[in-house]
Short mmCIF file of C-alpha atoms and ligand atoms in Angstrom, two decimals:
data_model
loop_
_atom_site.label_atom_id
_atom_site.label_comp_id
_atom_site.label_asym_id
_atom_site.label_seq_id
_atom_site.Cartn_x
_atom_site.Cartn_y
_atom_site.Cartn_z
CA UNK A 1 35.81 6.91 34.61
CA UNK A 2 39.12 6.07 32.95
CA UNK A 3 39.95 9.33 30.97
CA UNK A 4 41.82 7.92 27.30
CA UNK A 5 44.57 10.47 25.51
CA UNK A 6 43.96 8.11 22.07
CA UNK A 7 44.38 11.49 20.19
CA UNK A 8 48.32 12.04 21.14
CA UNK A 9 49.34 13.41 17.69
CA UNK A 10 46.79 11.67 15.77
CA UNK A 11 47.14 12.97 12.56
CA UNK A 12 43.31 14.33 10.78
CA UNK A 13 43.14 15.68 7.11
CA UNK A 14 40.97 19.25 7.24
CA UNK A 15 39.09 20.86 4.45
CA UNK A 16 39.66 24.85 5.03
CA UNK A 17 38.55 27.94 3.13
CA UNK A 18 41.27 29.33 1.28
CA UNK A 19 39.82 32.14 -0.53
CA UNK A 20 36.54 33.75 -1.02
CA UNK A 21 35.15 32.27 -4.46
CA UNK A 22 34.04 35.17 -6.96
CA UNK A 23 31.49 33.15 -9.47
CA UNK A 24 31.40 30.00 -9.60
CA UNK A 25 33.60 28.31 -6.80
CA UNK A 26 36.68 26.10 -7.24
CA UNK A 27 38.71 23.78 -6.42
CA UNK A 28 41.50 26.86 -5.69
CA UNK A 29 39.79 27.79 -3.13
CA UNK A 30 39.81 25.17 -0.86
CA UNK A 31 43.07 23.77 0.73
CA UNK A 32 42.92 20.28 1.79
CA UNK A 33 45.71 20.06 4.83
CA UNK A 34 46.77 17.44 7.43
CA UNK A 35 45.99 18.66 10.87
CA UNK A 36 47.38 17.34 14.73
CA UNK A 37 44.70 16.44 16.84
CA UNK A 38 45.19 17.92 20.66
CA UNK A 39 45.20 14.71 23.04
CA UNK A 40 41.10 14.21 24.36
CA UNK A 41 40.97 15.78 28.19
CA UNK A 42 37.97 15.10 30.52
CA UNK A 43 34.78 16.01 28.85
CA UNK A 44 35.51 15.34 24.97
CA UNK A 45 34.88 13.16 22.35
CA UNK A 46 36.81 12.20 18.97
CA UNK A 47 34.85 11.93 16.48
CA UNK A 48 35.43 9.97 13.00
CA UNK A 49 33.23 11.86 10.33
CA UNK A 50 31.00 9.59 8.26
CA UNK A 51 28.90 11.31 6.21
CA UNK A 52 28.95 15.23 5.52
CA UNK A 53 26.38 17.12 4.42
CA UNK A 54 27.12 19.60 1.31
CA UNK A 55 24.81 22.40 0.77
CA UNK A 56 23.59 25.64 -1.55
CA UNK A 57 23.73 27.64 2.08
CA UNK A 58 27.51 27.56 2.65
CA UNK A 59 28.41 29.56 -0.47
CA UNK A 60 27.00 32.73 0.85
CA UNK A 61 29.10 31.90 3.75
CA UNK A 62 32.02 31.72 1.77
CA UNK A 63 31.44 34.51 0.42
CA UNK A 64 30.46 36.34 3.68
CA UNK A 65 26.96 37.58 2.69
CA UNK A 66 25.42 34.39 5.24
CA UNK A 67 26.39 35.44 8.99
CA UNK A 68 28.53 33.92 10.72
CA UNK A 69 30.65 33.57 7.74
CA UNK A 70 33.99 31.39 7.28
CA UNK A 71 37.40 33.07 7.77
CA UNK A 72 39.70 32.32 5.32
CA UNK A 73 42.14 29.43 6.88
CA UNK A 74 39.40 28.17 9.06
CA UNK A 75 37.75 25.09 8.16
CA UNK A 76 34.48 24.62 6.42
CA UNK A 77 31.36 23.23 8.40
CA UNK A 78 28.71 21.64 7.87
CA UNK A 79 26.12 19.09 9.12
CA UNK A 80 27.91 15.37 9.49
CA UNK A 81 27.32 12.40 11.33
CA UNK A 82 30.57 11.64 13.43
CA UNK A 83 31.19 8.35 14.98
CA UNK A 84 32.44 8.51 18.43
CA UNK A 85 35.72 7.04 18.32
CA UNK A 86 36.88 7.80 21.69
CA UNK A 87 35.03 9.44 24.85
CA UNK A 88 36.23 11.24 27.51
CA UNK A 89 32.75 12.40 28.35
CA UNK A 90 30.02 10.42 30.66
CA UNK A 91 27.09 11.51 27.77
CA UNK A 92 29.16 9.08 24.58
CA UNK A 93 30.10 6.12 24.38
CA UNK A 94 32.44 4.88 22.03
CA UNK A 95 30.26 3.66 18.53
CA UNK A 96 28.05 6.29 19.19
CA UNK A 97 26.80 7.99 16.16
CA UNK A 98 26.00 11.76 16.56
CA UNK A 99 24.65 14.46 14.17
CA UNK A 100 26.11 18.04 14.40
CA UNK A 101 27.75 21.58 12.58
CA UNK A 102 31.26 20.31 12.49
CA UNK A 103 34.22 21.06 10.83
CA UNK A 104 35.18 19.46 7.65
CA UNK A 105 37.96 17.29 9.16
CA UNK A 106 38.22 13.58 8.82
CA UNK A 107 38.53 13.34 13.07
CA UNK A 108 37.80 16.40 15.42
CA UNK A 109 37.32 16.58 18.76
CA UNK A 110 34.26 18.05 20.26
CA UNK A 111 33.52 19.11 23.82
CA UNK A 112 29.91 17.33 23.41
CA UNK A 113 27.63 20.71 23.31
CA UNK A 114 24.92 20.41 20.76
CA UNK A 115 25.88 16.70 19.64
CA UNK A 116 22.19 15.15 19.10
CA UNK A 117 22.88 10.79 19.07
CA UNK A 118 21.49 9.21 16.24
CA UNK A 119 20.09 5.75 15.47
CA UNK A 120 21.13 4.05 12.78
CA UNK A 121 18.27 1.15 13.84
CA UNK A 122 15.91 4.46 13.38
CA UNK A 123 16.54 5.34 9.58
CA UNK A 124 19.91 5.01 7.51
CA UNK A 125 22.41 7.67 9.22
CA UNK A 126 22.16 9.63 6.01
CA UNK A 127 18.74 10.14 6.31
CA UNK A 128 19.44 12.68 9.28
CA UNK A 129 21.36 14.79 6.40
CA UNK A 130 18.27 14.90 4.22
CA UNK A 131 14.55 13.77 4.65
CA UNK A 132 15.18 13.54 8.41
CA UNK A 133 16.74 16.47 8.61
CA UNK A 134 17.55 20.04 7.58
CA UNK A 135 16.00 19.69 4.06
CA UNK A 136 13.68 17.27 5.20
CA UNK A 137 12.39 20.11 7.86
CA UNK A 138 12.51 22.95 5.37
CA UNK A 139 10.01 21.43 2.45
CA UNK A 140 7.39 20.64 5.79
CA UNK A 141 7.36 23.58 7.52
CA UNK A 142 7.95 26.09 4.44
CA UNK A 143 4.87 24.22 2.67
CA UNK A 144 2.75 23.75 5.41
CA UNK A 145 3.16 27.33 7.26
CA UNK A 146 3.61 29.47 4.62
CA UNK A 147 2.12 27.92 1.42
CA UNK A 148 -0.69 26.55 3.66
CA UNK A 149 -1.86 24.19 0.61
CA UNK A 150 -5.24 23.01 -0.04
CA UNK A 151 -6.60 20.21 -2.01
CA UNK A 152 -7.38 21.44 -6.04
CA UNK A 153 -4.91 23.59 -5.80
CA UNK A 154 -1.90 23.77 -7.85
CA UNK A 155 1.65 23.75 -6.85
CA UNK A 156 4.98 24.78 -8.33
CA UNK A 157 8.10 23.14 -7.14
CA UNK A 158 11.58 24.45 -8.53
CA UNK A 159 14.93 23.00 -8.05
CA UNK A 160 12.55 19.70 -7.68
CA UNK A 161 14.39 16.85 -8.00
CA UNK A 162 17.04 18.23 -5.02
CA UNK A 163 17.11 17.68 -1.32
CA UNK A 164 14.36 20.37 -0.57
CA UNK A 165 11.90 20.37 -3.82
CA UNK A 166 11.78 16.54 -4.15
CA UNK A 167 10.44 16.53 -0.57
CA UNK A 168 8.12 20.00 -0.93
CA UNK A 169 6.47 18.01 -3.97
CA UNK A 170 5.53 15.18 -2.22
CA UNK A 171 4.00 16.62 0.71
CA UNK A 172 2.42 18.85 -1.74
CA UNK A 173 0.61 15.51 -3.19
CA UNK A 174 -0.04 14.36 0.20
CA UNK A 175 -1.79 17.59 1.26
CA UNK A 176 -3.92 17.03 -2.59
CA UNK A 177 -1.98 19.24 -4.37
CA UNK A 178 -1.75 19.25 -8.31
CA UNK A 179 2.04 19.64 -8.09
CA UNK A 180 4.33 20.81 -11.22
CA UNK A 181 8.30 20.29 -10.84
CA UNK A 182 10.89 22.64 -12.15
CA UNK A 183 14.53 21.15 -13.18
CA UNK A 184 17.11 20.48 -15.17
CA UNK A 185 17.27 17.28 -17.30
CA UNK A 186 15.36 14.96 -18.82
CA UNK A 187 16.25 12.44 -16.52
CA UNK A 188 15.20 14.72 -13.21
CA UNK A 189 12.16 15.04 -15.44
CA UNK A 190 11.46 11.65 -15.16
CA UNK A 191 12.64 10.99 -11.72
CA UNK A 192 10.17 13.50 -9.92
CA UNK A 193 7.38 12.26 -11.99
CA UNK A 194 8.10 8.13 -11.72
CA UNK A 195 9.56 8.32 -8.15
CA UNK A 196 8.03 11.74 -6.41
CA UNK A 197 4.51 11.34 -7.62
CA UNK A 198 4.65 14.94 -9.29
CA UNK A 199 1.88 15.60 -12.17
CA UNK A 200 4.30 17.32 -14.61
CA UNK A 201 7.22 18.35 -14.95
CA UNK A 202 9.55 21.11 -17.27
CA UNK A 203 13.18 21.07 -17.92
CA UNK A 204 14.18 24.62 -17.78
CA UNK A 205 16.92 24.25 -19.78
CA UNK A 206 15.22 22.57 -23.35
CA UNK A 207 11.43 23.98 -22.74
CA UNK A 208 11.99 27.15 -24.49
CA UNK A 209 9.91 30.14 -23.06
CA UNK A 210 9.56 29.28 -19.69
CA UNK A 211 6.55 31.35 -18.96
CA UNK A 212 5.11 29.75 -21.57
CA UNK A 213 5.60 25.92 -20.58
CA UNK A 214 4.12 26.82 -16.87
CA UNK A 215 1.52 28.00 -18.46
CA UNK A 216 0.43 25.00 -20.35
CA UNK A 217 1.36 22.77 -17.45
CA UNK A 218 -0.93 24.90 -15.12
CA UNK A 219 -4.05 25.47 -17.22
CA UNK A 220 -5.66 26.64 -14.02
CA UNK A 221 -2.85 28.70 -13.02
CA UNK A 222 -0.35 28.19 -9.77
CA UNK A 223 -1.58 29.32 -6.37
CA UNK A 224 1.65 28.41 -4.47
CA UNK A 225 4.78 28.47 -5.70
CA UNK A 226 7.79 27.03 -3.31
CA UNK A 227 11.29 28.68 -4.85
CA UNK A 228 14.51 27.27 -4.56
CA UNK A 229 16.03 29.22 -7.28
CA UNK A 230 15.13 32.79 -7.78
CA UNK A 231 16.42 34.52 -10.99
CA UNK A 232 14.11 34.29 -14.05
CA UNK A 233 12.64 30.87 -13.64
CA UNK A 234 11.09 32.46 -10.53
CA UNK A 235 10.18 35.72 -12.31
CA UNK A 236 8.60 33.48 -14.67
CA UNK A 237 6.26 31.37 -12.39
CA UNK A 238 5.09 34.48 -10.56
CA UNK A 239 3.81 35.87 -14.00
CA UNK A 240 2.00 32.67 -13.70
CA UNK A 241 0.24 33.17 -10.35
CA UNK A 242 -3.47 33.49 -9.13
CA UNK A 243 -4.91 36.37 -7.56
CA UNK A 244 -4.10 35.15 -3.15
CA UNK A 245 -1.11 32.85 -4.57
CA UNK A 246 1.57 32.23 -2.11
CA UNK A 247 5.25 32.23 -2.88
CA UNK A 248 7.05 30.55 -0.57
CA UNK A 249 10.89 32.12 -0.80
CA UNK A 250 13.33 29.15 0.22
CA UNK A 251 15.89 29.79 -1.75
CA UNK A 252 17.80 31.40 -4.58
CA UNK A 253 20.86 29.19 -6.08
CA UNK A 254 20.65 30.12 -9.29
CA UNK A 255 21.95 34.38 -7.75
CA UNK A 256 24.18 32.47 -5.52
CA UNK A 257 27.81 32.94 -7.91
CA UNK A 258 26.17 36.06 -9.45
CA UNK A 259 29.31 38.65 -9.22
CA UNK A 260 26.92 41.50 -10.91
CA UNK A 261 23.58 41.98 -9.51
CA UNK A 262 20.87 40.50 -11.03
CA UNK A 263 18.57 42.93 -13.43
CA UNK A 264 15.37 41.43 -12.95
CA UNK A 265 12.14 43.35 -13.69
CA UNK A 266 9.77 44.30 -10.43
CA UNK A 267 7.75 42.01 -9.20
CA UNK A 268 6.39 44.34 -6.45
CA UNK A 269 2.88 45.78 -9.06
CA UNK A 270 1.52 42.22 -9.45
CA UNK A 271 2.00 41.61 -6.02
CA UNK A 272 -0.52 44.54 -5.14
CA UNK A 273 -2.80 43.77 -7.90
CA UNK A 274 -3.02 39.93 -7.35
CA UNK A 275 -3.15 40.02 -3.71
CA UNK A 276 0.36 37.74 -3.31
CA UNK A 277 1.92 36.81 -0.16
CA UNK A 278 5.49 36.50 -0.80
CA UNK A 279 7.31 35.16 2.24
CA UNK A 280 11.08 34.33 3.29
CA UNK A 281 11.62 30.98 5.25
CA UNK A 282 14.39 30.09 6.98
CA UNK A 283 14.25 26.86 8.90
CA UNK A 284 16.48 27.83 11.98
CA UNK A 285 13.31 30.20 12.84
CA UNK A 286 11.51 26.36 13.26
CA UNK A 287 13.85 25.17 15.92
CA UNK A 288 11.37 24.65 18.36
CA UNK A 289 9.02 22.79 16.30
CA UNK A 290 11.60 20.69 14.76
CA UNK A 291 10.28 17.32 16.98
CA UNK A 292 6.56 18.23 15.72
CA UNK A 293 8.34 18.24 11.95
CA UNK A 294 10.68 14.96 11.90
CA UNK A 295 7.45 12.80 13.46
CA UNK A 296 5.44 13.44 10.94
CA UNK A 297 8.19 12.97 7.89
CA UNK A 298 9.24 9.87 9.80
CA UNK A 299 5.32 8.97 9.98
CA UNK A 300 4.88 9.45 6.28
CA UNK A 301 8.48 6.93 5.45
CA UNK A 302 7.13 4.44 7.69
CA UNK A 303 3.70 4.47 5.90
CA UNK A 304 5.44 4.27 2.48
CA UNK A 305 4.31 8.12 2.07
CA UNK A 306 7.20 9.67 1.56
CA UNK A 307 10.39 8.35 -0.26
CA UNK A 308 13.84 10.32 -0.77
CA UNK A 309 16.74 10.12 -3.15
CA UNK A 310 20.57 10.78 -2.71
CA UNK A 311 23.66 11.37 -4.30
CA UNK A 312 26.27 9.44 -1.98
CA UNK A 313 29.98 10.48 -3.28
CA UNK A 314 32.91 8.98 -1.82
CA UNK A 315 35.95 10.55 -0.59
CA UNK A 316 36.81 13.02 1.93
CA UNK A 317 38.80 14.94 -0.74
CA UNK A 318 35.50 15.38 -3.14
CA UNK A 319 34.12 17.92 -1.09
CA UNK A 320 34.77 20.53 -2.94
CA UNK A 321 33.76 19.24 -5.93
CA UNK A 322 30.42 17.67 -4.50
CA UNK A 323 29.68 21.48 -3.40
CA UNK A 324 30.92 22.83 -6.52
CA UNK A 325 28.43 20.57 -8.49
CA UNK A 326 25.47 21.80 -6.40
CA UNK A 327 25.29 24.58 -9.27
CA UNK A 328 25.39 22.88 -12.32
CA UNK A 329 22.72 19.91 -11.00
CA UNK A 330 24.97 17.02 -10.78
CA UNK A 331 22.84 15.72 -7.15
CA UNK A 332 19.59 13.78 -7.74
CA UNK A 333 18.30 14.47 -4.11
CA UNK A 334 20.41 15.23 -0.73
CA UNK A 335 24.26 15.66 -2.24
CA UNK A 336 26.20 13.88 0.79
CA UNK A 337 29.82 13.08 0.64
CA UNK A 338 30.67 9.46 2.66
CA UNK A 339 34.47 9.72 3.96
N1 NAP G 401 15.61 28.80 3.74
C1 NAP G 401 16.12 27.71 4.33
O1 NAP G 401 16.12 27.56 5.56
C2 NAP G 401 16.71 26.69 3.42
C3 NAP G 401 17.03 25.39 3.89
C4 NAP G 401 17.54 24.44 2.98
C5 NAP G 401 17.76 24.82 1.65
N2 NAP G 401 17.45 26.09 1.26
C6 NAP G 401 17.60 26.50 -0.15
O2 NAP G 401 16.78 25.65 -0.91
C7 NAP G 401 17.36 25.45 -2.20
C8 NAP G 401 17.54 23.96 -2.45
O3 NAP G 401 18.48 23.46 -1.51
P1 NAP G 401 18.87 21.91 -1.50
O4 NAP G 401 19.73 21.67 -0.34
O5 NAP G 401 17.61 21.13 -1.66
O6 NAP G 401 19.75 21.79 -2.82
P2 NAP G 401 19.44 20.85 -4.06
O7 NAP G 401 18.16 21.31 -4.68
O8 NAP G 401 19.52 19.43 -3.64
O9 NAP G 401 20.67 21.12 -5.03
C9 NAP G 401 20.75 22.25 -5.81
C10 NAP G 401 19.99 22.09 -7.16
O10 NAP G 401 19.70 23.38 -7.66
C11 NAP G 401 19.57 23.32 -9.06
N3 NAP G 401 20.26 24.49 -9.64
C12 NAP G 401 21.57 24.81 -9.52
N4 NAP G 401 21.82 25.96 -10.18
C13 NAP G 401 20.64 26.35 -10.73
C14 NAP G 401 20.24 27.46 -11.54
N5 NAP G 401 21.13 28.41 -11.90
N6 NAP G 401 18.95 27.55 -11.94
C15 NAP G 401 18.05 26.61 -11.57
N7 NAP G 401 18.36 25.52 -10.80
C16 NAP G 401 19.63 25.42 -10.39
C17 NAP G 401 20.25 22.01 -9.52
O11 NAP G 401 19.24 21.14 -10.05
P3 NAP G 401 18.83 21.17 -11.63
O12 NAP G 401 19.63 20.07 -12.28
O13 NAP G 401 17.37 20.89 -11.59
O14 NAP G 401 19.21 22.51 -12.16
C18 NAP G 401 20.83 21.43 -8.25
O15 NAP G 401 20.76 20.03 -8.20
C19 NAP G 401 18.66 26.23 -2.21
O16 NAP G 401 18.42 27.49 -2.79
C20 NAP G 401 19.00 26.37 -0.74
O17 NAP G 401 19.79 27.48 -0.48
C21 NAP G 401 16.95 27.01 2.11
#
């Protein structure tokens, strides 16, 4: 094959960690820097990112706390569907799309290890960020395996207009579910109840005593309860819980910036006396079963099932700020950054 050098001093722009954020990140502590692309030898790819995936996960690696962590002057990565814009390698051609972890750079090159194609015929090329993919994966095999719903019973969603609850709540209604959504305006209120199919919903923020509104939205009580957000609004549902509920522990955001720990009262007495299963999920444990999950969630789109929402910001330079607003709510759905 006829090997290409296309990169000779191509010029990329980079998106690298410049300090470790205490609190609530900011725009400080990212540096946004122009970067010389290597030329391509045998073997690579240059890739021209498309869409990058911005998520809660990447703050604990900022701050080190998620392993492998970022280094300070390294670039951030993500997941992002890369067009190939020139190949070197006999597995790409060039217009490929492919879905990986890759830096946040506007071009890279990659050797081709672990780039997965993607067909844009298949589903819209975002869709591999979201409902097709990581978030997508996580509500299915978090609800299924370790909230292992049944119909009648009643499920609490928080975070549940975002990538991960808005998905959990409407497999929850597919499995017969009751399904009650936790979030943070009015207009999420609406959303997850006009769009998602949920039965109620509560906006944390106006509903006053939070224990209180689950309550009255549960009158039965919750047997599952899938957490994105920990803290009290979590503390708060379990006080809710049936004797054999599940809690399904997917996440914490709202502990993410904390700088002190949290005080939080224990939760380990009414786990012995109400029988609770309270179990972590991670979804790189579900490699394996990862074609099992994305047939059925592509199953349930094509059958009108299952519908998703995103928040599509423009602009290689908002990264920052489309991760930064991950804590104060401003995604409906997967929050995905289009360069
Ligand atoms: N375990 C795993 O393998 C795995 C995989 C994917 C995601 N996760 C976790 O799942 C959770 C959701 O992730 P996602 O990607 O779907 O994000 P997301 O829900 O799309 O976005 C984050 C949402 O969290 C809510 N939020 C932010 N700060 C909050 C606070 N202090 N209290 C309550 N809600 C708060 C906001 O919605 P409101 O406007 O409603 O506040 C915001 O839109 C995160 O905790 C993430 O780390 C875990």
């Amino acid at each position: 094959m006829e090997y290409k050098s296309t990169t000779n001093n191509m010029q990329a722009t980079t998106i690298k960690l410049k300090s470790r954020p205490v609190g609530l990140p900011n725009a400080n502590d990212f540096e946004i820097t122009p970067t010389t692309l290597p030329p391509l030898r045998p073997g690579e790819v240059l890739l021209e990112t498309k869409y990058v995936s911005v998520d809660p996960y990447l703050r604990g690696k900022m701050s080190g706390t998620k392993i492998p962590r970022f280094e300070i002057g390294s670039p951030i990565n993500s997941k992002i569907i890369a067009k190939v814009a020139a190949s070197n390698s006999p597995d790409f051609t060039e217009g490929d799309y492919v879905s990986h972890y890759l830096d946040w750079s506007t071009y890279q090159i990659a050797n081709g290890a672990g780039l997965e194609n993607v067909d844009p015929a298949q589903a819209a090329l975002t869709a591999y960020l979201g409902v097709l993919g990581v978030t997508g994966l996580s509500a299915y095999f978090a609800l299924t395996d370790i909230g292992q719903p049944k119909a009648g019973e009643t499920l609490v969603v928080s975070g549940a207009a975002g990538a991960v609850g808005s998905i959990a709540g409407q497999i929850g209604k597919l499995m017969g579910c009751r399904v009650i959504g936790i979030v943070g305006t009015d207009e999420k209120m609406d959303l997850i109840k006009s769009k998602f199919g949920f039965d109620e919903a509560i906006n944390y923020r106006t509903c006053g005593d939070i224990k209180a509104a689950i309550a009255r939205a549960c009158p039965e009580g919750v047997d599952i309860y899938f957490d994105n957000v920990g803290g009290p609004i979590a503390d708060r549902v379990i006080e809710n819980i049936n004797t054999y509920g599940r809690v399904i522990a997917c996440g914490a955001i709202s502990n993410y910036n904390d700088v002190d720990r949290e005080k939080s009262f224990s939760l380990l007495p009414m786990v012995v006396y109400k029988f609770l299963r309270i179990q972590g999920f991670l979804i790189a444990d579900y490699r394996p079963r990862f074609p099992e999950g994305i047939q059925k969630l592509q199953t349930w789109l094509s059958e009108g099932k299952l519908t998703y929402s995103e928040t599509i910001i423009k602009g290689f330079d908002k990264l920052p700020d489309a991760f930064i607003g991950l804590f104060s709510g401003q995604n409906e759905g997967k929050m995905i950054v289009e360069v």
